[in-house]
PDB file of C-alpha atoms in Angstrom:
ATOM      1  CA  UNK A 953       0.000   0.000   0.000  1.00  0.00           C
ATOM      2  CA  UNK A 954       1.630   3.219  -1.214  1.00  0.00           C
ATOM      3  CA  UNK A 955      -0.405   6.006   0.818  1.00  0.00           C
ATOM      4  CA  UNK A 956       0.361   9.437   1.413  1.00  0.00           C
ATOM      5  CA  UNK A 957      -0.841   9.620   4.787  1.00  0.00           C
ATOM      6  CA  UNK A 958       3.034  10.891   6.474  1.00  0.00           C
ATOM      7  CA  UNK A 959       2.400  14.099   3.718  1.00  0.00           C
ATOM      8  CA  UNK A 960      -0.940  14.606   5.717  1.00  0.00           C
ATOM      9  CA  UNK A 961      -0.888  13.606   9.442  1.00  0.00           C
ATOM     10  CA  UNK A 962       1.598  14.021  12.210  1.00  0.00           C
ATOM     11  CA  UNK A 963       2.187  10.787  14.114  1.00  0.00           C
ATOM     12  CA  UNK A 964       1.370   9.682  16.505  1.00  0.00           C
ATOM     13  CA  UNK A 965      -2.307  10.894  16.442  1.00  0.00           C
ATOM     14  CA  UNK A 966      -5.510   9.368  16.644  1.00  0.00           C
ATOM     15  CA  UNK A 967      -7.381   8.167  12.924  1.00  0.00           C
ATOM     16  CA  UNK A 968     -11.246   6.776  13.895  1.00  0.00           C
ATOM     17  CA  UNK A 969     -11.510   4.075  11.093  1.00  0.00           C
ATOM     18  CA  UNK A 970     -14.874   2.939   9.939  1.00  0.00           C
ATOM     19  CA  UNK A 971     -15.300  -0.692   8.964  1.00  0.00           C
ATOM     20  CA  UNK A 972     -17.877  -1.718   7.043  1.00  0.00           C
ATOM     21  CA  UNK A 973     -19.163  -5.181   6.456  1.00  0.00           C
ATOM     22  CA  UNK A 974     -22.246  -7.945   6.612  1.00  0.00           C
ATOM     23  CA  UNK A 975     -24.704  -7.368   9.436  1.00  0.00           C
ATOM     24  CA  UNK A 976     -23.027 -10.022  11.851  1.00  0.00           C
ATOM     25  CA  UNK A 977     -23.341 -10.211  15.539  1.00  0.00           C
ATOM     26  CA  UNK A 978     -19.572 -10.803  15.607  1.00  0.00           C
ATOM     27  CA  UNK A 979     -18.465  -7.817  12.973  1.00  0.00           C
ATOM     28  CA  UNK A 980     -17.850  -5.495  15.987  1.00  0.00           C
ATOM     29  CA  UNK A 981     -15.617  -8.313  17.962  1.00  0.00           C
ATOM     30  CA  UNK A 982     -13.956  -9.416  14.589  1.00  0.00           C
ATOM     31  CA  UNK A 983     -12.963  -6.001  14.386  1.00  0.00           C
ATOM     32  CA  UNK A 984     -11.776  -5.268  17.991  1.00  0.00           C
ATOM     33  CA  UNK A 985      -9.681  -8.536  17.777  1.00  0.00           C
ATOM     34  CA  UNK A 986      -7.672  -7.687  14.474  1.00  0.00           C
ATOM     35  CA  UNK A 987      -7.391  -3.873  16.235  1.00  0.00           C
ATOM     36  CA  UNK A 988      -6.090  -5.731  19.872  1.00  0.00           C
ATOM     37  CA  UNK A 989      -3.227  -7.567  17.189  1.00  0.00           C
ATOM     38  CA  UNK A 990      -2.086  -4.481  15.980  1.00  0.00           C
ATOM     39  CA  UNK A 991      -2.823  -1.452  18.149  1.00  0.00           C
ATOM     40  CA  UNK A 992      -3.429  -2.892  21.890  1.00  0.00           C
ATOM     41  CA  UNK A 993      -5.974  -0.682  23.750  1.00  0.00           C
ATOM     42  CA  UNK A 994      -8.946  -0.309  25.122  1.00  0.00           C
ATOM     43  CA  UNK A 995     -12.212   0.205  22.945  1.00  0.00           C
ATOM     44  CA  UNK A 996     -15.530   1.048  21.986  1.00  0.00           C
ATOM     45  CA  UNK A 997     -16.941   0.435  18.742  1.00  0.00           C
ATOM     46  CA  UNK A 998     -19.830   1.993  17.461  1.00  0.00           C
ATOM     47  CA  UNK A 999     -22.299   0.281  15.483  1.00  0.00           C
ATOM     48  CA  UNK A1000     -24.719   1.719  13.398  1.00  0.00           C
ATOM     49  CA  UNK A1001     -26.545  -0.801  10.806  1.00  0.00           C
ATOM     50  CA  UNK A1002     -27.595   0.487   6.940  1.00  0.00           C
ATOM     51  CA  UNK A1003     -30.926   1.611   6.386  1.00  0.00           C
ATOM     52  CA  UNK A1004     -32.173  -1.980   5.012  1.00  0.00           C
ATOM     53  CA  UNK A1005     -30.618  -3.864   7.561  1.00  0.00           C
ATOM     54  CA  UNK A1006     -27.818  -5.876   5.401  1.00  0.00           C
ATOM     55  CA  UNK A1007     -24.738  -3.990   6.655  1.00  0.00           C
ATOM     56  CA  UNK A1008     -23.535  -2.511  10.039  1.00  0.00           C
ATOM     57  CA  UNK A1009     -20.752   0.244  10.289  1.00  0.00           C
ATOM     58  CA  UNK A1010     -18.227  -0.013  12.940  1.00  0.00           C
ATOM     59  CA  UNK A1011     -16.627   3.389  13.829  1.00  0.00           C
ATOM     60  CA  UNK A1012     -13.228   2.634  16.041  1.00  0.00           C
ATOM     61  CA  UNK A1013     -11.221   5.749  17.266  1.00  0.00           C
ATOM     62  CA  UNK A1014      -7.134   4.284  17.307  1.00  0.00           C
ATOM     63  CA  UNK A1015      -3.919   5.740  18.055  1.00  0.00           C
ATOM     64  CA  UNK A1016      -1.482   4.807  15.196  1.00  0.00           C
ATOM     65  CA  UNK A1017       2.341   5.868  15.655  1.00  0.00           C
ATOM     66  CA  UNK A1018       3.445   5.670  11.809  1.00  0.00           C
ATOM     67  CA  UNK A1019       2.413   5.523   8.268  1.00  0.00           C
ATOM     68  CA  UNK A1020       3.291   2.130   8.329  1.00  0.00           C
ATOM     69  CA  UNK A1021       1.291   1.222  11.378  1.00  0.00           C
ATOM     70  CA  UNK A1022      -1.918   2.898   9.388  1.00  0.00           C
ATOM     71  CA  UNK A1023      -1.627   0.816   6.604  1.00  0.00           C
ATOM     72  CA  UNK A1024      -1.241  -2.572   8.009  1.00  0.00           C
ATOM     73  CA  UNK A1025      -4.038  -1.617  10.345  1.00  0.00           C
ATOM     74  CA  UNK A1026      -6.303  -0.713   6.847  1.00  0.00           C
ATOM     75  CA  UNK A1027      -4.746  -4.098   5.263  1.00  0.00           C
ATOM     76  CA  UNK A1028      -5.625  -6.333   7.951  1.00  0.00           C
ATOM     77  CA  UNK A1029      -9.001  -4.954   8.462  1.00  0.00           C
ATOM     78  CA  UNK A1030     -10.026  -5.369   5.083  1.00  0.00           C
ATOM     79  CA  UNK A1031      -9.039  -9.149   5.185  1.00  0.00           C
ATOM     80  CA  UNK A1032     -11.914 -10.074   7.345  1.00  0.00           C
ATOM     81  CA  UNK A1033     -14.120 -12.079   6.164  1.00  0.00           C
ATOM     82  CA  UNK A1034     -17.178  -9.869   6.937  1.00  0.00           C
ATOM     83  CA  UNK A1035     -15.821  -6.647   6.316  1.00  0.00           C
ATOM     84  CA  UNK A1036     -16.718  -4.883   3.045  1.00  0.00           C
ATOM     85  CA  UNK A1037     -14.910  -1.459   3.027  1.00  0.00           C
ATOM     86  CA  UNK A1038     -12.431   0.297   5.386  1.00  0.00           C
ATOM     87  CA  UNK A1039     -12.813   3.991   5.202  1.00  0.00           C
TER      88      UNK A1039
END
């Protein structure tokens, strides 16, 4: 992942990433796992489904220390099974 997010943000700082993906009972803790992996901390997901019920959106605030650190965090997100889209 070639990003320009060093050009735009000073690091450390905190990024909220929103994750979304099938409406699953265990998106949210799917999501708090891969976060736990990569940035250890303490949580709380929100959860807001789509209008027709098929997807939920989880919004996590994180505190990333690098470029580097963003993008694995955005790569390893999206490989979850029931995640869609990171934003």
């Amino acid at each position: 992942m070639d990003t320009r997010f060093d050009e735009l943000l000073d690091f450390p700082t905190n990024q909220t990433f929103k994750v979304m993906g099938i409406a699953h009972n265990d998106l949210p803790n799917h999501v708090i796992e891969c976060l736990q992996q990569h940035a250890p901390g303490d949580y709380s997901p929100a959860v807001k489904p789509s209008s027709k019920g098929n997807y939920h959106s989880v919004s996590v605030s994180v505190r990333v220390t690098s470029k580097e650190h963003m993008e694995t965090i955005y790569t390893e997100l999206a490989k979850l099974e029931l995640v869609r889209v990171v934003l």
